[in-house]
Amino acid sequence: MPSIKKILIANRGEIALRIMRTARELNIQTVAIFSEADRNSPHVRFADEAVCIGPPPSHESYLLGDKIIEICKDLGVDAIHPGYGFLSENASFCKKVIDAGLIFIGPSPESIELMGDKLTSKHTVAKYNIPMVPGTPDAVTDRATAKEKSLEIGYPVLIKASAGGGGKGMRVVEKEEDFDDQMDRAVSEAITSFGNGAVFIEKYITAPKHIEIQVLGDQHGNVVHLFERECSIQRRHQKVVEEAPSSVLTPEIREAMGRCAVDVAKACNYYGAGTVEFIVDEKLDFYFLEMNTRLQVEHPVTELITGIDLVKEMIRIAEGECISFKQEDLQIHGHAIEIRVCAEDPKNNFLPDIGTLNTYVRPEGNGVRVDDGFEQGMTIPIFYDPMIAKLITYGKNREEAIAKMIRAIDEFKISGIETTLPFCKFVMKHEAFLSGNFDTRFINLYFSPALLDGLPNPEEEKLAAALANYLITTKKVSVQAQTNSQTVLKTSNWQANRLSYR
Ligand code: ADP
């Protein structure tokens, strides 16, 4: 069995650091690559060796597969971990890595290829009787047929890019009159984003939950699942809050989804870490969406509830070892929540915000994990994903994880850039989230920027409490009023606002 001694991480930021940390625990040397925009990044300093790969744009740096392989050869690297994004789901890069005699820490190029296209992936898993959203089995090109099919499926329908990812190339069509227009948009977005205009049609599930299952396979045919992650709080079909376990799944449905996910993995001879995504309707019927053949952004919540280091397993699997545990060894312990702290303005349609982290103070303490790749004073480059950090909390149950998250959000001090932190606090306090009765429409149904103005902030709370105390001790208010919450309400309008969204 090959033993990996040196890994190059073909990525940047938080995920590069996260992978390097596990590598170091395993006494494996690390090599960072970085673009000119990331010269001062923590992942560059953390690595044992670091190589500048080019100018800031991804296609001149992090996407230069051949150059990355050359660097590996020059530095005596044994294996490449691609992280997520960039080259992680690029089958031809994966093949080149293997052909160069290196280890790709991930699945085979064949698995990536099969699952990289939504339609091909549906065909691949068909023999396993996996529940699918009703839809066209193949790409639609002819409009008349497409409309006929949509009528058969029943509006609303979703037009989806077969090569899609990151929520792009997806259009909801509410009624037949809108079909042509939305089809044009979906096709043109698919061509621009993926260079492939193939689209298909699916029934649009109107109150959908996004629930996914983490799987791990090894090169000896063993596949296990590590339970689910609930990722329904999304903007632009992209996740902002994730948690494990889901608060709505019964043990029976969890078991059935887990079995299905393992079958999906087996259908493409999967090894490494992967995620099988499902959409779940109001009756808790679930349907296969797609498989992501890489480590996901939200993998830490699974690590916290299972105690498994997914990157460690990936490395061991890539070395040819068997998965270090059996399905029956796994149990869910406690509850974990992750929020994506992005340089985005929730008051401005979550548009990316640019600037410098004038203040950047991480939360700490019991049950808090921060995976990030920035430090105070750094500028968020416009060339890449706007995620600054992942804030993850863990508690013995969901209530405790939420309480820790609210405390940690209050402790997270960021200035100079607008972030998703206030929005995530809004989510943590919202009745729908607290009850577990929410779906991917959360933002549409409950959120408006004005509600963020009413969010209490801890400084204001402290000030209000001090003021109330002062009024009481100086007897400026009567004893009767001390027990009347209206006294505090009058000192500041923060609490009144807070009551409005509870
Ligand atoms: P991508 O690969 O672009 O992320 P997915 O197929 O994984 O696309 O879907 C992303 C999100 O879009 C899902 O999490 C869900 O919110 C929504 N979605 C996808 N398919 C459907 C559907 N058939 N009905 C309702 N919502 C859907």
XYZ file of C-alpha atoms and ligand atoms in Angstrom:
529
model
C 0.000 0.000 0.000
C 1.465 3.381 -0.941
C 2.105 5.611 1.993
C 1.582 9.295 1.339
C 4.424 11.476 2.639
C 3.742 14.774 0.912
C 0.430 16.284 -0.216
C -0.123 19.290 -2.449
C -3.413 21.037 -1.749
C -4.772 22.350 -5.046
C -6.940 24.947 -3.367
C -6.896 28.046 -1.197
C -8.365 29.579 1.946
C -10.213 27.709 4.635
C -10.395 24.343 2.894
C -6.659 24.332 2.118
C -5.921 25.003 5.790
C -8.445 22.445 6.965
C -6.822 19.722 4.833
C -3.282 20.722 5.873
C -4.186 20.468 9.540
C -5.207 16.833 9.188
C -2.159 16.117 7.023
C 0.067 17.503 9.761
C -1.651 15.319 12.359
C -0.760 12.370 10.131
C 2.879 13.545 9.827
C 2.401 14.241 6.116
C 4.295 17.180 4.586
C 2.161 19.837 2.903
C 2.622 21.993 -0.177
C 0.433 25.054 -0.744
C -0.144 26.729 -4.063
C -1.237 30.332 -4.158
C -2.127 33.051 -6.609
C -0.606 36.519 -6.370
C -3.790 37.657 -4.605
C -3.274 35.097 -1.836
C 0.416 35.656 -1.147
C -0.215 36.579 2.508
C -2.904 34.017 3.190
C -2.754 31.823 6.294
C -2.814 28.656 4.151
C 0.456 29.763 2.536
C 2.156 30.310 5.880
C 0.823 27.084 7.367
C 2.208 24.835 4.621
C 5.686 23.309 4.785
C 6.323 24.589 1.258
C 4.401 27.067 -0.888
C 4.526 27.893 -4.582
C 3.101 30.920 -6.354
C 1.172 29.590 -9.297
C 0.166 32.735 -11.143
C -1.910 35.897 -11.287
C -5.196 36.186 -9.344
C -7.808 34.967 -11.878
C -8.549 31.267 -11.269
C -7.924 30.280 -14.889
C -4.408 31.712 -14.568
C -3.716 30.063 -11.202
C -5.825 27.545 -9.281
C -7.217 25.967 -12.461
C -3.823 25.329 -14.082
C -3.889 21.549 -13.728
C -0.791 20.819 -15.794
C 1.292 23.359 -13.915
C 0.117 21.923 -10.583
C 1.201 18.437 -11.671
C 4.607 19.827 -12.711
C 5.041 21.381 -9.271
C 4.242 18.021 -7.691
C 6.954 16.358 -9.726
C 9.502 19.069 -8.884
C 8.816 18.901 -5.162
C 8.497 15.146 -4.774
C 4.791 15.289 -3.914
C 2.940 11.934 -3.702
C -0.678 13.059 -3.707
C -3.000 15.944 -4.544
C -6.048 16.912 -2.483
C -8.298 19.146 -4.612
C -10.599 20.421 -1.817
C -13.914 21.663 -3.252
C -14.509 23.878 -6.290
C -11.673 24.559 -8.751
C -10.364 21.186 -10.056
C -12.129 18.954 -7.543
C -14.742 17.596 -9.946
C -12.678 17.729 -13.089
C -12.414 14.161 -14.392
C -9.696 14.943 -16.930
C -7.492 16.586 -14.263
C -8.027 13.581 -12.011
C -6.955 11.268 -14.836
C -3.864 13.354 -15.587
C -2.869 13.226 -11.912
C -3.110 9.441 -11.919
C -1.314 9.148 -15.278
C 1.516 11.242 -13.831
C 1.977 8.557 -11.154
C 0.434 10.685 -8.414
C -2.459 9.869 -6.070
C -5.667 11.856 -6.441
C -7.285 12.111 -3.000
C -10.822 11.625 -4.217
C -12.779 9.298 -6.470
C -11.813 7.772 -9.821
C -12.121 9.876 -12.994
C -14.879 7.493 -14.133
C -17.028 8.207 -11.039
C -16.489 11.953 -11.424
C -17.486 11.743 -15.080
C -20.633 9.715 -14.412
C -21.859 11.936 -11.586
C -20.674 15.237 -13.073
C -23.647 15.471 -15.352
C -27.085 15.437 -13.743
C -28.725 13.449 -16.537
C -25.939 10.886 -16.827
C -26.026 10.440 -13.067
C -29.772 9.722 -13.176
C -29.182 7.086 -15.868
C -26.341 5.569 -13.871
C -28.381 5.042 -10.715
C -31.561 3.928 -12.521
C -30.892 0.218 -12.007
C -30.992 0.701 -8.215
C -34.577 1.889 -8.144
C -33.700 5.251 -6.600
C -36.684 7.625 -6.247
C -36.436 10.475 -8.772
C -38.329 13.718 -9.193
C -40.721 13.233 -12.155
C -39.093 14.725 -15.233
C -37.624 14.196 -18.681
C -35.039 11.390 -18.714
C -32.987 13.166 -21.376
C -32.052 16.662 -22.522
C -34.843 18.621 -24.201
C -34.081 20.569 -27.349
C -37.361 20.778 -29.166
C -39.620 23.362 -27.560
C -42.938 21.852 -28.558
C -41.998 18.491 -27.033
C -40.607 20.255 -23.968
C -43.901 22.073 -23.430
C -45.865 18.896 -23.951
C -43.731 17.146 -21.326
C -44.142 20.059 -18.916
C -47.917 19.824 -19.208
C -47.709 16.101 -18.553
C -45.480 16.650 -15.501
C -47.687 19.510 -14.343
C -46.674 23.120 -13.623
C -44.696 24.470 -11.851
C -41.662 22.860 -13.479
C -37.971 23.494 -13.191
C -35.713 23.792 -16.228
C -32.261 22.639 -15.207
C -28.852 22.644 -16.855
C -27.583 19.099 -17.112
C -24.021 20.253 -16.485
C -25.281 22.591 -13.743
C -23.723 23.422 -10.408
C -23.776 26.186 -7.813
C -27.476 26.799 -8.450
C -26.770 28.152 -11.954
C -28.785 27.405 -15.089
C -31.948 26.696 -13.134
C -35.306 28.332 -13.917
C -38.699 27.809 -12.328
C -41.637 28.017 -14.748
C -44.935 28.681 -13.014
C -47.183 28.560 -16.088
C -47.053 27.639 -19.760
C -46.968 31.251 -21.016
C -43.593 31.768 -19.313
C -42.031 28.616 -20.723
C -40.232 30.021 -23.794
C -38.740 32.918 -21.948
C -37.440 30.810 -19.070
C -36.113 28.158 -21.429
C -34.089 30.806 -23.293
C -32.635 32.069 -20.046
C -31.774 28.597 -18.733
C -30.059 27.587 -21.972
C -28.074 30.798 -22.275
C -26.986 30.640 -18.604
C -25.993 26.988 -19.098
C -23.879 27.887 -22.138
C -22.207 30.831 -20.396
C -21.521 28.984 -17.151
C -20.781 25.453 -18.327
C -20.190 25.643 -22.074
C -23.010 23.123 -22.478
C -26.567 24.208 -23.206
C -28.267 20.858 -22.499
C -31.262 21.307 -20.208
C -33.918 18.973 -18.855
C -37.203 19.400 -17.050
C -38.165 18.356 -13.551
C -41.310 18.730 -11.517
C -40.761 21.695 -9.215
C -41.328 20.527 -5.669
C -43.038 23.519 -4.103
C -42.040 23.206 -0.443
C -38.762 21.337 -0.733
C -36.219 20.540 1.902
C -32.665 19.902 0.772
C -31.302 16.970 2.715
C -28.080 15.235 1.730
C -26.266 12.122 2.859
C -22.514 11.920 3.405
C -20.984 8.736 2.026
C -17.532 7.195 2.168
C -16.346 4.408 -0.073
C -13.011 2.608 -0.265
C -11.186 0.903 -3.117
C -12.308 -2.526 -1.872
C -16.004 -1.978 -2.587
C -17.052 -0.975 0.950
C -19.454 1.959 1.180
C -20.951 3.485 4.330
C -23.060 6.554 4.983
C -22.533 9.065 7.761
C -26.122 10.259 8.097
C -27.655 13.443 6.771
C -27.153 17.179 6.630
C -30.116 19.511 6.321
C -29.223 22.416 4.013
C -32.551 24.091 3.244
C -31.664 27.652 4.219
C -30.449 28.857 0.833
C -30.124 32.014 -1.219
C -29.931 31.724 -5.021
C -30.242 27.918 -4.600
C -27.027 28.018 -2.560
C -26.668 26.977 1.060
C -26.045 29.414 3.921
C -26.956 27.363 7.003
C -26.448 23.611 7.372
C -27.045 21.252 10.245
C -26.792 17.629 11.253
C -28.876 15.745 12.017
C -32.067 17.012 10.361
C -34.785 17.788 12.867
C -37.526 16.198 10.739
C -36.209 12.788 9.690
C -37.476 9.702 11.485
C -34.987 6.875 12.077
C -36.798 4.890 9.356
C -36.513 7.629 6.712
C -32.906 8.276 7.711
C -32.163 4.602 7.246
C -33.940 4.504 3.863
C -32.134 7.611 2.598
C -28.827 6.245 3.850
C -29.391 2.974 2.009
C -30.313 4.852 -1.156
C -27.177 6.994 -0.933
C -25.003 3.910 -0.527
C -26.665 2.434 -3.641
C -25.977 5.628 -5.605
C -22.319 5.395 -4.590
C -22.188 1.723 -5.532
C -23.784 2.466 -8.902
C -20.681 4.462 -9.880
C -18.091 2.332 -8.006
C -17.433 5.243 -5.734
C -14.494 5.629 -3.406
C -13.469 8.616 -1.301
C -15.848 11.078 0.356
C -19.001 12.027 -1.549
C -22.423 13.487 -0.985
C -25.729 12.286 -2.332
C -28.245 15.121 -2.436
C -31.972 14.620 -2.088
C -34.965 16.852 -2.207
C -37.621 16.037 0.400
C -41.257 17.062 0.068
C -43.844 17.889 2.724
C -44.804 14.231 3.150
C -41.114 13.434 3.698
C -40.949 11.560 0.407
C -37.417 11.947 -0.899
C -36.004 12.159 -4.431
C -32.435 11.884 -5.742
C -31.049 15.203 -6.993
C -27.385 14.586 -7.727
C -24.119 13.351 -6.291
C -21.215 15.635 -5.469
C -17.971 13.755 -5.914
C -15.854 15.692 -3.443
C -15.576 16.984 0.105
C -18.419 19.445 0.734
C -18.162 22.880 2.328
C -20.523 21.700 5.075
C -18.625 18.493 5.980
C -17.691 19.716 9.508
C -21.228 19.207 10.872
C -20.948 15.513 9.972
C -17.506 15.322 11.575
C -18.871 16.749 14.797
C -21.842 14.410 15.158
C -19.933 11.262 14.135
C -16.447 11.951 15.519
C -14.954 10.986 12.132
C -12.273 13.154 10.495
C -13.420 12.957 6.873
C -10.147 14.258 5.446
C -8.206 11.615 7.383
C -10.502 8.927 5.960
C -10.064 10.356 2.449
C -6.283 10.207 2.755
C -6.295 6.660 4.115
C -8.708 5.517 1.398
C -6.485 7.112 -1.261
C -3.573 5.094 0.145
C -5.607 1.976 -0.528
C -6.754 1.236 3.020
C -10.231 0.072 3.987
C -12.639 2.481 5.698
C -11.567 2.448 9.348
C -15.039 1.589 10.731
C -18.225 -0.261 9.842
C -21.708 1.160 9.310
C -22.894 -0.347 12.586
C -20.081 1.419 14.497
C -21.551 4.805 13.625
C -23.969 6.719 15.810
C -25.229 10.269 15.871
C -23.987 12.127 18.933
C -25.375 15.594 19.647
C -26.196 18.284 17.100
C -24.047 20.554 14.918
C -24.872 23.691 12.939
C -22.739 25.515 10.391
C -23.214 28.976 9.009
C -21.358 30.362 6.028
C -19.934 33.745 6.873
C -19.748 35.340 3.429
C -18.692 38.786 2.298
C -22.226 39.499 1.106
C -24.760 42.110 1.990
C -27.999 40.481 3.181
C -29.651 43.898 2.980
C -28.767 44.125 -0.678
C -30.006 40.842 -2.087
C -26.936 38.999 -0.761
C -24.726 40.658 -3.358
C -21.000 40.157 -2.778
C -19.379 42.965 -0.805
C -15.744 43.842 -1.228
C -13.326 45.471 1.148
C -10.855 44.947 3.947
C -11.378 43.120 7.214
C -10.675 46.128 9.446
C -11.765 44.142 12.465
C -11.734 40.371 12.476
C -12.118 38.683 15.841
C -13.197 35.040 15.894
C -15.546 33.594 18.486
C -14.089 30.969 20.777
C -15.081 28.684 23.602
C -16.988 25.529 24.287
C -18.582 23.918 21.253
C -17.309 26.455 18.699
C -15.242 25.631 15.589
C -14.173 28.254 13.082
C -12.730 27.117 9.744
C -11.417 30.171 7.948
C -8.615 31.436 5.775
C -8.395 35.122 6.594
C -6.944 37.408 9.218
C -7.579 40.954 10.390
C -6.307 43.509 7.875
C -6.663 41.223 4.871
C -8.688 42.188 1.813
C -11.253 39.758 0.441
C -10.175 39.129 -3.165
C -12.909 39.632 -5.736
C -11.623 36.737 -7.834
C -12.984 33.897 -5.733
C -15.907 32.714 -3.660
C -16.940 35.377 -1.130
C -16.893 32.992 1.849
C -14.759 34.348 4.700
C -15.329 31.657 7.298
C -17.456 28.756 8.396
C -18.728 29.044 11.922
C -19.754 25.711 13.372
C -21.253 24.993 16.775
C -21.845 21.718 18.525
C -24.150 20.955 21.426
C -25.662 17.931 23.081
C -28.933 18.771 21.315
C -30.299 21.222 18.727
C -31.320 23.867 21.288
C -27.831 23.908 22.736
C -26.200 24.127 19.287
C -28.492 27.064 18.404
C -27.773 28.861 21.698
C -24.049 28.441 21.123
C -24.432 29.696 17.546
C -26.203 32.877 18.668
C -23.535 33.472 21.306
C -20.757 32.800 18.768
C -22.307 35.111 16.145
C -22.412 37.897 18.750
C -18.764 37.248 19.570
C -17.690 37.260 15.897
C -16.512 40.827 15.289
C -16.118 41.789 11.658
C -15.942 45.337 10.352
C -15.066 46.820 6.980
C -17.244 44.360 5.088
C -20.906 43.419 5.170
C -21.415 39.763 5.993
C -24.120 37.128 6.288
C -23.688 37.066 10.103
C -26.761 39.222 10.915
C -28.885 37.172 8.537
C -27.726 33.945 10.167
C -28.625 35.341 13.579
C -32.055 36.173 12.214
C -32.378 32.534 11.086
C -31.282 31.174 14.483
C -34.004 33.174 16.212
C -36.790 32.593 13.725
C -39.720 30.498 14.824
C -39.738 28.457 11.593
C -36.087 27.510 12.033
C -36.542 26.819 15.738
C -39.488 24.516 15.052
C -37.701 22.705 12.205
C -40.694 23.478 10.018
C -38.903 25.290 7.196
C -37.841 24.610 3.631
C -35.822 26.198 0.832
C -38.366 29.043 0.601
C -37.266 30.391 3.996
C -35.818 33.655 2.642
C -38.780 34.306 0.323
C -41.311 33.602 3.011
C -39.812 35.206 6.085
C -36.913 37.481 5.310
C -36.804 41.124 4.428
C -33.768 43.358 4.960
C -35.707 45.675 7.270
C -35.949 42.865 9.819
C -32.184 43.008 10.320
C -32.489 46.540 11.655
C -34.485 45.125 14.530
C -31.889 42.558 15.521
C -30.702 43.222 19.055
C -26.978 43.522 19.288
C -25.189 42.582 22.480
C -23.666 46.066 22.964
C -27.102 47.653 22.786
C -28.508 45.007 25.098
C -25.775 45.735 27.639
C -26.461 49.463 27.337
C -30.197 48.974 27.789
C -29.641 46.779 30.838
C -27.250 49.340 32.370
C -29.742 52.113 31.705
C -32.566 50.118 33.249
C -30.383 49.400 36.255
C -29.504 53.064 36.595
C -33.160 54.089 36.449
C -34.038 51.539 39.100
C -31.179 52.275 41.476
C -31.710 56.023 41.245
C -35.430 55.355 41.847
C -36.391 57.171 38.696
C -38.862 54.389 38.059
C -41.255 52.837 40.536
C -40.778 49.365 42.039
C -43.876 48.233 40.192
C -42.317 49.296 36.929
C -39.229 47.165 37.669
C -41.239 44.057 36.978
C -42.838 45.532 33.915
C -40.861 44.726 30.792
C -42.309 47.845 29.164
C -39.845 49.888 31.256
C -36.955 48.337 29.381
C -38.805 48.567 26.097
C -38.997 52.309 26.485
C -35.266 52.643 27.025
C -34.561 51.402 23.544
C -36.555 50.213 20.645
C -34.340 47.161 20.121
C -36.431 44.837 22.169
C -39.687 45.972 20.612
C -38.243 45.123 17.253
C -37.023 41.808 18.534
C -40.540 40.873 19.606
C -41.778 41.487 16.092
C -39.905 38.581 14.564
C -39.972 36.054 17.400
P -26.768 22.597 -8.263
O -25.938 21.454 -8.767
O -26.751 23.773 -9.177
O -26.477 22.933 -6.834
P -29.079 21.002 -7.486
O -29.760 20.054 -8.381
O -28.184 20.411 -6.442
O -28.277 22.063 -8.350
O -30.163 21.910 -6.783
C -29.814 23.042 -5.990
C -31.026 23.514 -5.211
O -32.108 23.854 -6.118
C -31.625 22.465 -4.286
O -30.989 22.453 -3.043
C -33.059 22.966 -4.191
O -33.132 24.048 -3.304
C -33.357 23.475 -5.585
N -33.978 22.417 -6.433
C -33.362 21.560 -7.265
N -34.241 20.736 -7.889
C -35.465 21.080 -7.440
C -36.807 20.622 -7.715
N -37.058 19.655 -8.578
N -37.828 21.224 -7.058
C -37.583 22.226 -6.183
N -36.370 22.707 -5.898
C -35.308 22.154 -6.515
